[in-house]
Amino acid sequence: MPSYELGTLVIGNHDVKRLTQALDIPDHRFEDIVTLAKNAWELVDTISESIEYLAQNATGSELVLALVFFGRIWEDNQQEDE
């Protein structure tokens, strides 16, 4: 099976059904990561500060997932503005 190395993150099982399994994140952390991404959007003034907030509060696979959720929040807000 292919392995993808992204800095310190290695994704080795991309055939799993859930992203948390692929990133080796415990399922119970999922909601915490979603909340972290929402807080980064709501509590911080700029995108760069939001990314810094995420980096200060998550590492490794959890940071990657938080950035994905943050991107989705950003995307949803852009569509609402149009």
PDB file of N, CA, C and O in Angstrom:
ATOM      1  N   MET A   1       0.848  -1.178   0.000  1.00  0.00           N
ATOM      2  CA  MET A   1       0.000   0.000   0.000  1.00  0.00           C
ATOM      3  C   MET A   1       0.893   1.241   0.000  1.00  0.00           C
ATOM      4  O   MET A   1       1.858   1.311   0.742  1.00  0.00           O
ATOM      5  N   PRO A   2       0.575   2.246  -0.805  1.00  0.00           N
ATOM      6  CA  PRO A   2       1.390   3.460  -0.846  1.00  0.00           C
ATOM      7  C   PRO A   2       1.365   4.202   0.480  1.00  0.00           C
ATOM      8  O   PRO A   2       0.392   4.153   1.222  1.00  0.00           O
ATOM      9  N   SER A   3       2.434   4.894   0.740  1.00  0.00           N
ATOM     10  CA  SER A   3       2.541   5.717   1.935  1.00  0.00           C
ATOM     11  C   SER A   3       2.874   7.130   1.496  1.00  0.00           C
ATOM     12  O   SER A   3       3.677   7.320   0.581  1.00  0.00           O
ATOM     13  N   TYR A   4       2.250   8.111   2.115  1.00  0.00           N
ATOM     14  CA  TYR A   4       2.472   9.505   1.755  1.00  0.00           C
ATOM     15  C   TYR A   4       3.073  10.228   2.944  1.00  0.00           C
ATOM     16  O   TYR A   4       2.474  10.265   4.011  1.00  0.00           O
ATOM     17  N   GLU A   5       4.235  10.792   2.751  1.00  0.00           N
ATOM     18  CA  GLU A   5       4.885  11.496   3.840  1.00  0.00           C
ATOM     19  C   GLU A   5       4.720  12.992   3.626  1.00  0.00           C
ATOM     20  O   GLU A   5       5.110  13.532   2.601  1.00  0.00           O
ATOM     21  N   LEU A   6       4.112  13.644   4.593  1.00  0.00           N
ATOM     22  CA  LEU A   6       3.868  15.086   4.547  1.00  0.00           C
ATOM     23  C   LEU A   6       4.557  15.714   5.755  1.00  0.00           C
ATOM     24  O   LEU A   6       3.945  15.941   6.777  1.00  0.00           O
ATOM     25  N   GLY A   7       5.832  15.991   5.643  1.00  0.00           N
ATOM     26  CA  GLY A   7       6.577  16.507   6.786  1.00  0.00           C
ATOM     27  C   GLY A   7       6.678  15.431   7.838  1.00  0.00           C
ATOM     28  O   GLY A   7       7.189  14.354   7.577  1.00  0.00           O
ATOM     29  N   THR A   8       6.158  15.712   9.028  1.00  0.00           N
ATOM     30  CA  THR A   8       6.194  14.727  10.104  1.00  0.00           C
ATOM     31  C   THR A   8       4.999  13.787  10.049  1.00  0.00           C
ATOM     32  O   THR A   8       4.932  12.833  10.797  1.00  0.00           O
ATOM     33  N   LEU A   9       4.071  14.036   9.151  1.00  0.00           N
ATOM     34  CA  LEU A   9       2.856  13.224   9.028  1.00  0.00           C
ATOM     35  C   LEU A   9       3.022  12.201   7.916  1.00  0.00           C
ATOM     36  O   LEU A   9       3.408  12.539   6.814  1.00  0.00           O
ATOM     37  N   VAL A  10       2.749  10.964   8.202  1.00  0.00           N
ATOM     38  CA  VAL A  10       2.779   9.920   7.192  1.00  0.00           C
ATOM     39  C   VAL A  10       1.392   9.294   7.132  1.00  0.00           C
ATOM     40  O   VAL A  10       0.877   8.810   8.135  1.00  0.00           O
ATOM     41  N   ILE A  11       0.777   9.344   5.960  1.00  0.00           N
ATOM     42  CA  ILE A  11      -0.527   8.729   5.756  1.00  0.00           C
ATOM     43  C   ILE A  11      -0.273   7.422   5.017  1.00  0.00           C
ATOM     44  O   ILE A  11       0.168   7.425   3.874  1.00  0.00           O
ATOM     45  N   GLY A  12      -0.521   6.326   5.690  1.00  0.00           N
ATOM     46  CA  GLY A  12      -0.212   5.042   5.101  1.00  0.00           C
ATOM     47  C   GLY A  12      -1.418   4.210   4.733  1.00  0.00           C
ATOM     48  O   GLY A  12      -1.298   3.226   4.028  1.00  0.00           O
ATOM     49  N   ASN A  13      -2.589   4.576   5.198  1.00  0.00           N
ATOM     50  CA  ASN A  13      -3.767   3.762   4.944  1.00  0.00           C
ATOM     51  C   ASN A  13      -4.887   4.658   4.447  1.00  0.00           C
ATOM     52  O   ASN A  13      -5.739   5.081   5.201  1.00  0.00           O
ATOM     53  N   HIS A  14      -4.888   4.959   3.166  1.00  0.00           N
ATOM     54  CA  HIS A  14      -5.898   5.856   2.601  1.00  0.00           C
ATOM     55  C   HIS A  14      -7.152   5.122   2.161  1.00  0.00           C
ATOM     56  O   HIS A  14      -8.071   5.729   1.638  1.00  0.00           O
ATOM     57  N   ASP A  15      -7.214   3.813   2.385  1.00  0.00           N
ATOM     58  CA  ASP A  15      -8.387   3.039   1.998  1.00  0.00           C
ATOM     59  C   ASP A  15      -9.414   2.911   3.118  1.00  0.00           C
ATOM     60  O   ASP A  15     -10.441   2.293   2.935  1.00  0.00           O
ATOM     61  N   VAL A  16      -9.134   3.475   4.264  1.00  0.00           N
ATOM     62  CA  VAL A  16     -10.073   3.365   5.376  1.00  0.00           C
ATOM     63  C   VAL A  16     -11.296   4.227   5.114  1.00  0.00           C
ATOM     64  O   VAL A  16     -11.273   5.130   4.283  1.00  0.00           O
ATOM     65  N   LYS A  17     -12.364   3.943   5.846  1.00  0.00           N
ATOM     66  CA  LYS A  17     -13.624   4.633   5.604  1.00  0.00           C
ATOM     67  C   LYS A  17     -13.681   6.017   6.228  1.00  0.00           C
ATOM     68  O   LYS A  17     -14.396   6.878   5.757  1.00  0.00           O
ATOM     69  N   ARG A  18     -12.933   6.229   7.289  1.00  0.00           N
ATOM     70  CA  ARG A  18     -13.001   7.521   7.969  1.00  0.00           C
ATOM     71  C   ARG A  18     -11.634   8.199   7.944  1.00  0.00           C
ATOM     72  O   ARG A  18     -10.600   7.548   8.074  1.00  0.00           O
ATOM     73  N   LEU A  19     -11.658   9.498   7.785  1.00  0.00           N
ATOM     74  CA  LEU A  19     -10.424  10.276   7.760  1.00  0.00           C
ATOM     75  C   LEU A  19      -9.659  10.147   9.069  1.00  0.00           C
ATOM     76  O   LEU A  19      -8.434  10.088   9.065  1.00  0.00           O
ATOM     77  N   THR A  20     -10.379  10.055  10.177  1.00  0.00           N
ATOM     78  CA  THR A  20      -9.697   9.918  11.464  1.00  0.00           C
ATOM     79  C   THR A  20      -8.870   8.643  11.510  1.00  0.00           C
ATOM     80  O   THR A  20      -7.779   8.636  12.066  1.00  0.00           O
ATOM     81  N   GLN A  21      -9.362   7.581  10.906  1.00  0.00           N
ATOM     82  CA  GLN A  21      -8.591   6.335  10.867  1.00  0.00           C
ATOM     83  C   GLN A  21      -7.364   6.492   9.978  1.00  0.00           C
ATOM     84  O   GLN A  21      -6.276   6.034  10.329  1.00  0.00           O
ATOM     85  N   ALA A  22      -7.526   7.132   8.839  1.00  0.00           N
ATOM     86  CA  ALA A  22      -6.403   7.320   7.921  1.00  0.00           C
ATOM     87  C   ALA A  22      -5.303   8.146   8.564  1.00  0.00           C
ATOM     88  O   ALA A  22      -4.121   7.910   8.332  1.00  0.00           O
ATOM     89  N   LEU A  23      -5.696   9.115   9.380  1.00  0.00           N
ATOM     90  CA  LEU A  23      -4.720   9.987  10.032  1.00  0.00           C
ATOM     91  C   LEU A  23      -4.329   9.489  11.411  1.00  0.00           C
ATOM     92  O   LEU A  23      -3.564  10.142  12.112  1.00  0.00           O
ATOM     93  N   ASP A  24      -4.863   8.338  11.807  1.00  0.00           N
ATOM     94  CA  ASP A  24      -4.566   7.720  13.100  1.00  0.00           C
ATOM     95  C   ASP A  24      -4.917   8.650  14.268  1.00  0.00           C
ATOM     96  O   ASP A  24      -4.150   8.842  15.204  1.00  0.00           O
ATOM     97  N   ILE A  25      -6.105   9.233  14.174  1.00  0.00           N
ATOM     98  CA  ILE A  25      -6.628  10.112  15.226  1.00  0.00           C
ATOM     99  C   ILE A  25      -7.770   9.370  15.916  1.00  0.00           C
ATOM    100  O   ILE A  25      -8.679   8.869  15.236  1.00  0.00           O
ATOM    101  N   PRO A  26      -7.762   9.311  17.241  1.00  0.00           N
ATOM    102  CA  PRO A  26      -8.862   8.647  17.948  1.00  0.00           C
ATOM    103  C   PRO A  26     -10.201   9.323  17.626  1.00  0.00           C
ATOM    104  O   PRO A  26     -10.285  10.557  17.544  1.00  0.00           O
ATOM    105  N   ASP A  27     -11.221   8.523  17.409  1.00  0.00           N
ATOM    106  CA  ASP A  27     -12.532   9.060  17.053  1.00  0.00           C
ATOM    107  C   ASP A  27     -13.056  10.072  18.070  1.00  0.00           C
ATOM    108  O   ASP A  27     -13.734  11.034  17.696  1.00  0.00           O
ATOM    109  N   HIS A  28     -12.727   9.879  19.349  1.00  0.00           N
ATOM    110  CA  HIS A  28     -13.236  10.798  20.373  1.00  0.00           C
ATOM    111  C   HIS A  28     -12.634  12.204  20.243  1.00  0.00           C
ATOM    112  O   HIS A  28     -13.160  13.146  20.819  1.00  0.00           O
ATOM    113  N   ARG A  29     -11.580  12.388  19.468  1.00  0.00           N
ATOM    114  CA  ARG A  29     -10.967  13.697  19.273  1.00  0.00           C
ATOM    115  C   ARG A  29     -11.625  14.493  18.147  1.00  0.00           C
ATOM    116  O   ARG A  29     -11.392  15.686  18.007  1.00  0.00           O
ATOM    117  N   PHE A  30     -12.460  13.842  17.340  1.00  0.00           N
ATOM    118  CA  PHE A  30     -13.049  14.474  16.163  1.00  0.00           C
ATOM    119  C   PHE A  30     -13.770  15.779  16.499  1.00  0.00           C
ATOM    120  O   PHE A  30     -13.494  16.817  15.906  1.00  0.00           O
ATOM    121  N   GLU A  31     -14.692  15.737  17.442  1.00  0.00           N
ATOM    122  CA  GLU A  31     -15.468  16.940  17.794  1.00  0.00           C
ATOM    123  C   GLU A  31     -14.580  18.040  18.351  1.00  0.00           C
ATOM    124  O   GLU A  31     -14.813  19.227  18.085  1.00  0.00           O
ATOM    125  N   ASP A  32     -13.545  17.676  19.104  1.00  0.00           N
ATOM    126  CA  ASP A  32     -12.611  18.679  19.632  1.00  0.00           C
ATOM    127  C   ASP A  32     -11.887  19.400  18.506  1.00  0.00           C
ATOM    128  O   ASP A  32     -11.661  20.610  18.576  1.00  0.00           O
ATOM    129  N   ILE A  33     -11.539  18.661  17.477  1.00  0.00           N
ATOM    130  CA  ILE A  33     -10.832  19.260  16.340  1.00  0.00           C
ATOM    131  C   ILE A  33     -11.763  20.169  15.543  1.00  0.00           C
ATOM    132  O   ILE A  33     -11.367  21.261  15.107  1.00  0.00           O
ATOM    133  N   VAL A  34     -13.013  19.755  15.378  1.00  0.00           N
ATOM    134  CA  VAL A  34     -14.001  20.606  14.707  1.00  0.00           C
ATOM    135  C   VAL A  34     -14.190  21.899  15.501  1.00  0.00           C
ATOM    136  O   VAL A  34     -14.199  23.002  14.935  1.00  0.00           O
ATOM    137  N   THR A  35     -14.306  21.789  16.811  1.00  0.00           N
ATOM    138  CA  THR A  35     -14.464  22.968  17.677  1.00  0.00           C
ATOM    139  C   THR A  35     -13.251  23.880  17.582  1.00  0.00           C
ATOM    140  O   THR A  35     -13.391  25.106  17.526  1.00  0.00           O
ATOM    141  N   LEU A  36     -12.074  23.300  17.543  1.00  0.00           N
ATOM    142  CA  LEU A  36     -10.846  24.089  17.408  1.00  0.00           C
ATOM    143  C   LEU A  36     -10.869  24.901  16.111  1.00  0.00           C
ATOM    144  O   LEU A  36     -10.553  26.097  16.109  1.00  0.00           O
ATOM    145  N   ALA A  37     -11.273  24.277  15.017  1.00  0.00           N
ATOM    146  CA  ALA A  37     -11.350  24.978  13.736  1.00  0.00           C
ATOM    147  C   ALA A  37     -12.389  26.102  13.778  1.00  0.00           C
ATOM    148  O   ALA A  37     -12.142  27.201  13.275  1.00  0.00           O
ATOM    149  N   LYS A  38     -13.532  25.842  14.403  1.00  0.00           N
ATOM    150  CA  LYS A  38     -14.565  26.885  14.536  1.00  0.00           C
ATOM    151  C   LYS A  38     -14.052  28.049  15.373  1.00  0.00           C
ATOM    152  O   LYS A  38     -14.279  29.221  15.042  1.00  0.00           O
ATOM    153  N   ASN A  39     -13.349  27.739  16.453  1.00  0.00           N
ATOM    154  CA  ASN A  39     -12.786  28.793  17.299  1.00  0.00           C
ATOM    155  C   ASN A  39     -11.756  29.613  16.541  1.00  0.00           C
ATOM    156  O   ASN A  39     -11.690  30.831  16.706  1.00  0.00           O
ATOM    157  N   ALA A  40     -10.953  28.952  15.726  1.00  0.00           N
ATOM    158  CA  ALA A  40      -9.951  29.675  14.933  1.00  0.00           C
ATOM    159  C   ALA A  40     -10.630  30.653  13.986  1.00  0.00           C
ATOM    160  O   ALA A  40     -10.121  31.745  13.743  1.00  0.00           O
ATOM    161  N   TRP A  41     -11.784  30.292  13.474  1.00  0.00           N
ATOM    162  CA  TRP A  41     -12.516  31.178  12.572  1.00  0.00           C
ATOM    163  C   TRP A  41     -13.192  32.324  13.326  1.00  0.00           C
ATOM    164  O   TRP A  41     -13.140  33.467  12.918  1.00  0.00           O
ATOM    165  N   GLU A  42     -13.813  32.002  14.453  1.00  0.00           N
ATOM    166  CA  GLU A  42     -14.636  32.977  15.169  1.00  0.00           C
ATOM    167  C   GLU A  42     -13.849  33.910  16.081  1.00  0.00           C
ATOM    168  O   GLU A  42     -14.239  35.063  16.273  1.00  0.00           O
ATOM    169  N   LEU A  43     -12.758  33.443  16.665  1.00  0.00           N
ATOM    170  CA  LEU A  43     -12.076  34.196  17.708  1.00  0.00           C
ATOM    171  C   LEU A  43     -10.886  35.022  17.232  1.00  0.00           C
ATOM    172  O   LEU A  43     -10.380  35.847  17.982  1.00  0.00           O
ATOM    173  N   VAL A  44     -10.465  34.798  16.001  1.00  0.00           N
ATOM    174  CA  VAL A  44      -9.249  35.450  15.520  1.00  0.00           C
ATOM    175  C   VAL A  44      -9.586  36.344  14.335  1.00  0.00           C
ATOM    176  O   VAL A  44     -10.489  36.046  13.555  1.00  0.00           O
ATOM    177  N   ASP A  45      -8.848  37.464  14.199  1.00  0.00           N
ATOM    178  CA  ASP A  45      -9.190  38.489  13.215  1.00  0.00           C
ATOM    179  C   ASP A  45      -8.751  38.199  11.780  1.00  0.00           C
ATOM    180  O   ASP A  45      -9.445  38.542  10.842  1.00  0.00           O
ATOM    181  N   THR A  46      -7.578  37.603  11.593  1.00  0.00           N
ATOM    182  CA  THR A  46      -7.083  37.390  10.236  1.00  0.00           C
ATOM    183  C   THR A  46      -6.850  35.903   9.979  1.00  0.00           C
ATOM    184  O   THR A  46      -6.708  35.112  10.908  1.00  0.00           O
ATOM    185  N   ILE A  47      -6.771  35.552   8.705  1.00  0.00           N
ATOM    186  CA  ILE A  47      -6.534  34.161   8.331  1.00  0.00           C
ATOM    187  C   ILE A  47      -5.186  33.687   8.855  1.00  0.00           C
ATOM    188  O   ILE A  47      -5.074  32.588   9.401  1.00  0.00           O
ATOM    189  N   SER A  48      -4.158  34.503   8.721  1.00  0.00           N
ATOM    190  CA  SER A  48      -2.833  34.091   9.188  1.00  0.00           C
ATOM    191  C   SER A  48      -2.820  33.892  10.701  1.00  0.00           C
ATOM    192  O   SER A  48      -2.187  32.962  11.203  1.00  0.00           O
ATOM    193  N   GLU A  49      -3.532  34.741  11.433  1.00  0.00           N
ATOM    194  CA  GLU A  49      -3.633  34.555  12.885  1.00  0.00           C
ATOM    195  C   GLU A  49      -4.430  33.289  13.221  1.00  0.00           C
ATOM    196  O   GLU A  49      -4.115  32.599  14.191  1.00  0.00           O
ATOM    197  N   SER A  50      -5.435  32.995  12.407  1.00  0.00           N
ATOM    198  CA  SER A  50      -6.224  31.780  12.621  1.00  0.00           C
ATOM    199  C   SER A  50      -5.354  30.542  12.425  1.00  0.00           C
ATOM    200  O   SER A  50      -5.422  29.593  13.209  1.00  0.00           O
ATOM    201  N   ILE A  51      -4.531  30.545  11.391  1.00  0.00           N
ATOM    202  CA  ILE A  51      -3.637  29.416  11.141  1.00  0.00           C
ATOM    203  C   ILE A  51      -2.627  29.287  12.274  1.00  0.00           C
ATOM    204  O   ILE A  51      -2.335  28.174  12.731  1.00  0.00           O
ATOM    205  N   GLU A  52      -2.121  30.404  12.753  1.00  0.00           N
ATOM    206  CA  GLU A  52      -1.195  30.377  13.888  1.00  0.00           C
ATOM    207  C   GLU A  52      -1.894  29.827  15.132  1.00  0.00           C
ATOM    208  O   GLU A  52      -1.321  29.029  15.880  1.00  0.00           O
ATOM    209  N   TYR A  53      -3.137  30.221  15.351  1.00  0.00           N
ATOM    210  CA  TYR A  53      -3.932  29.713  16.479  1.00  0.00           C
ATOM    211  C   TYR A  53      -4.046  28.189  16.400  1.00  0.00           C
ATOM    212  O   TYR A  53      -3.874  27.491  17.392  1.00  0.00           O
ATOM    213  N   LEU A  54      -4.350  27.694  15.209  1.00  0.00           N
ATOM    214  CA  LEU A  54      -4.459  26.248  15.028  1.00  0.00           C
ATOM    215  C   LEU A  54      -3.130  25.561  15.317  1.00  0.00           C
ATOM    216  O   LEU A  54      -3.086  24.539  16.000  1.00  0.00           O
ATOM    217  N   ALA A  55      -2.045  26.135  14.817  1.00  0.00           N
ATOM    218  CA  ALA A  55      -0.720  25.540  15.015  1.00  0.00           C
ATOM    219  C   ALA A  55      -0.305  25.543  16.484  1.00  0.00           C
ATOM    220  O   ALA A  55       0.435  24.662  16.922  1.00  0.00           O
ATOM    221  N   GLN A  56      -0.793  26.502  17.235  1.00  0.00           N
ATOM    222  CA  GLN A  56      -0.479  26.566  18.661  1.00  0.00           C
ATOM    223  C   GLN A  56      -1.299  25.557  19.474  1.00  0.00           C
ATOM    224  O   GLN A  56      -0.911  25.194  20.578  1.00  0.00           O
ATOM    225  N   ASN A  57      -2.426  25.120  18.928  1.00  0.00           N
ATOM    226  CA  ASN A  57      -3.342  24.269  19.684  1.00  0.00           C
ATOM    227  C   ASN A  57      -3.478  22.851  19.165  1.00  0.00           C
ATOM    228  O   ASN A  57      -4.238  22.056  19.735  1.00  0.00           O
ATOM    229  N   ALA A  58      -2.775  22.519  18.101  1.00  0.00           N
ATOM    230  CA  ALA A  58      -2.816  21.161  17.559  1.00  0.00           C
ATOM    231  C   ALA A  58      -1.480  20.861  16.885  1.00  0.00           C
ATOM    232  O   ALA A  58      -0.778  21.777  16.461  1.00  0.00           O
ATOM    233  N   THR A  59      -1.159  19.590  16.802  1.00  0.00           N
ATOM    234  CA  THR A  59       0.068  19.180  16.130  1.00  0.00           C
ATOM    235  C   THR A  59      -0.190  17.953  15.276  1.00  0.00           C
ATOM    236  O   THR A  59      -1.215  17.275  15.435  1.00  0.00           O
ATOM    237  N   GLY A  60       0.720  17.683  14.384  1.00  0.00           N
ATOM    238  CA  GLY A  60       0.673  16.472  13.573  1.00  0.00           C
ATOM    239  C   GLY A  60      -0.633  16.289  12.834  1.00  0.00           C
ATOM    240  O   GLY A  60      -1.156  17.217  12.213  1.00  0.00           O
ATOM    241  N   SER A  61      -1.152  15.097  12.904  1.00  0.00           N
ATOM    242  CA  SER A  61      -2.375  14.731  12.182  1.00  0.00           C
ATOM    243  C   SER A  61      -3.570  15.576  12.602  1.00  0.00           C
ATOM    244  O   SER A  61      -4.410  15.923  11.776  1.00  0.00           O
ATOM    245  N   GLU A  62      -3.645  15.909  13.874  1.00  0.00           N
ATOM    246  CA  GLU A  62      -4.778  16.714  14.344  1.00  0.00           C
ATOM    247  C   GLU A  62      -4.725  18.114  13.739  1.00  0.00           C
ATOM    248  O   GLU A  62      -5.756  18.682  13.400  1.00  0.00           O
ATOM    249  N   LEU A  63      -3.532  18.664  13.577  1.00  0.00           N
ATOM    250  CA  LEU A  63      -3.386  19.975  12.937  1.00  0.00           C
ATOM    251  C   LEU A  63      -3.833  19.900  11.478  1.00  0.00           C
ATOM    252  O   LEU A  63      -4.544  20.789  10.998  1.00  0.00           O
ATOM    253  N   VAL A  64      -3.438  18.850  10.793  1.00  0.00           N
ATOM    254  CA  VAL A  64      -3.842  18.684   9.396  1.00  0.00           C
ATOM    255  C   VAL A  64      -5.366  18.648   9.283  1.00  0.00           C
ATOM    256  O   VAL A  64      -5.953  19.344   8.459  1.00  0.00           O
ATOM    257  N   LEU A  65      -6.008  17.861  10.124  1.00  0.00           N
ATOM    258  CA  LEU A  65      -7.467  17.760  10.098  1.00  0.00           C
ATOM    259  C   LEU A  65      -8.113  19.092  10.472  1.00  0.00           C
ATOM    260  O   LEU A  65      -9.090  19.507   9.850  1.00  0.00           O
ATOM    261  N   ALA A  66      -7.566  19.787  11.453  1.00  0.00           N
ATOM    262  CA  ALA A  66      -8.098  21.103  11.845  1.00  0.00           C
ATOM    263  C   ALA A  66      -7.989  22.091  10.687  1.00  0.00           C
ATOM    264  O   ALA A  66      -8.915  22.880  10.447  1.00  0.00           O
ATOM    265  N   LEU A  67      -6.898  22.045   9.949  1.00  0.00           N
ATOM    266  CA  LEU A  67      -6.736  22.930   8.789  1.00  0.00           C
ATOM    267  C   LEU A  67      -7.740  22.594   7.687  1.00  0.00           C
ATOM    268  O   LEU A  67      -8.258  23.497   7.022  1.00  0.00           O
ATOM    269  N   VAL A  68      -8.035  21.319   7.517  1.00  0.00           N
ATOM    270  CA  VAL A  68      -9.049  20.918   6.539  1.00  0.00           C
ATOM    271  C   VAL A  68     -10.406  21.483   6.935  1.00  0.00           C
ATOM    272  O   VAL A  68     -11.107  22.084   6.120  1.00  0.00           O
ATOM    273  N   PHE A  69     -10.774  21.314   8.199  1.00  0.00           N
ATOM    274  CA  PHE A  69     -12.057  21.856   8.666  1.00  0.00           C
ATOM    275  C   PHE A  69     -12.086  23.374   8.576  1.00  0.00           C
ATOM    276  O   PHE A  69     -13.093  23.959   8.189  1.00  0.00           O
ATOM    277  N   PHE A  70     -10.987  24.013   8.925  1.00  0.00           N
ATOM    278  CA  PHE A  70     -10.898  25.472   8.831  1.00  0.00           C
ATOM    279  C   PHE A  70     -11.118  25.918   7.381  1.00  0.00           C
ATOM    280  O   PHE A  70     -11.847  26.874   7.121  1.00  0.00           O
ATOM    281  N   GLY A  71     -10.507  25.199   6.447  1.00  0.00           N
ATOM    282  CA  GLY A  71     -10.700  25.514   5.027  1.00  0.00           C
ATOM    283  C   GLY A  71     -12.147  25.383   4.605  1.00  0.00           C
ATOM    284  O   GLY A  71     -12.662  26.197   3.832  1.00  0.00           O
ATOM    285  N   ARG A  72     -12.829  24.373   5.115  1.00  0.00           N
ATOM    286  CA  ARG A  72     -14.252  24.190   4.795  1.00  0.00           C
ATOM    287  C   ARG A  72     -15.098  25.333   5.365  1.00  0.00           C
ATOM    288  O   ARG A  72     -16.018  25.817   4.711  1.00  0.00           O
ATOM    289  N   ILE A  73     -14.776  25.745   6.578  1.00  0.00           N
ATOM    290  CA  ILE A  73     -15.498  26.870   7.198  1.00  0.00           C
ATOM    291  C   ILE A  73     -15.282  28.129   6.367  1.00  0.00           C
ATOM    292  O   ILE A  73     -16.228  28.874   6.079  1.00  0.00           O
ATOM    293  N   TRP A  74     -14.062  28.383   5.976  1.00  0.00           N
ATOM    294  CA  TRP A  74     -13.709  29.536   5.154  1.00  0.00           C
ATOM    295  C   TRP A  74     -14.482  29.483   3.833  1.00  0.00           C
ATOM    296  O   TRP A  74     -15.073  30.470   3.410  1.00  0.00           O
ATOM    297  N   GLU A  75     -14.477  28.323   3.196  1.00  0.00           N
ATOM    298  CA  GLU A  75     -15.179  28.132   1.937  1.00  0.00           C
ATOM    299  C   GLU A  75     -16.675  28.396   2.097  1.00  0.00           C
ATOM    300  O   GLU A  75     -17.286  29.081   1.264  1.00  0.00           O
ATOM    301  N   ASP A  76     -17.277  27.857   3.144  1.00  0.00           N
ATOM    302  CA  ASP A  76     -18.705  28.069   3.389  1.00  0.00           C
ATOM    303  C   ASP A  76     -19.019  29.543   3.589  1.00  0.00           C
ATOM    304  O   ASP A  76     -20.036  30.037   3.090  1.00  0.00           O
ATOM    305  N   ASN A  77     -18.163  30.254   4.301  1.00  0.00           N
ATOM    306  CA  ASN A  77     -18.386  31.675   4.535  1.00  0.00           C
ATOM    307  C   ASN A  77     -18.206  32.493   3.267  1.00  0.00           C
ATOM    308  O   ASN A  77     -18.892  33.490   3.068  1.00  0.00           O
ATOM    309  N   GLN A  78     -17.305  32.082   2.384  1.00  0.00           N
ATOM    310  CA  GLN A  78     -17.127  32.770   1.111  1.00  0.00           C
ATOM    311  C   GLN A  78     -18.382  32.625   0.243  1.00  0.00           C
ATOM    312  O   GLN A  78     -18.799  33.575  -0.403  1.00  0.00           O
ATOM    313  N   GLN A  79     -18.968  31.437   0.253  1.00  0.00           N
ATOM    314  CA  GLN A  79     -20.183  31.198  -0.533  1.00  0.00           C
ATOM    315  C   GLN A  79     -21.347  32.006   0.008  1.00  0.00           C
ATOM    316  O   GLN A  79     -22.168  32.497  -0.754  1.00  0.00           O
ATOM    317  N   GLU A  80     -21.422  32.164   1.322  1.00  0.00           N
ATOM    318  CA  GLU A  80     -22.501  32.956   1.929  1.00  0.00           C
ATOM    319  C   GLU A  80     -22.362  34.428   1.581  1.00  0.00           C
ATOM    320  O   GLU A  80     -23.354  35.130   1.419  1.00  0.00           O
ATOM    321  N   ASP A  81     -21.123  34.910   1.423  1.00  0.00           N
ATOM    322  CA  ASP A  81     -20.880  36.304   1.095  1.00  0.00           C
ATOM    323  C   ASP A  81     -21.249  36.643  -0.347  1.00  0.00           C
ATOM    324  O   ASP A  81     -21.491  37.788  -0.683  1.00  0.00           O
ATOM    325  N   GLU A  82     -21.280  35.624  -1.208  1.00  0.00           N
ATOM    326  CA  GLU A  82     -21.567  35.867  -2.632  1.00  0.00           C
ATOM    327  C   GLU A  82     -23.006  36.004  -2.913  1.00  0.00           C
ATOM    328  O   GLU A  82     -23.954  36.053  -2.558  1.00  0.00           O
TER     329      GLU A  82
END
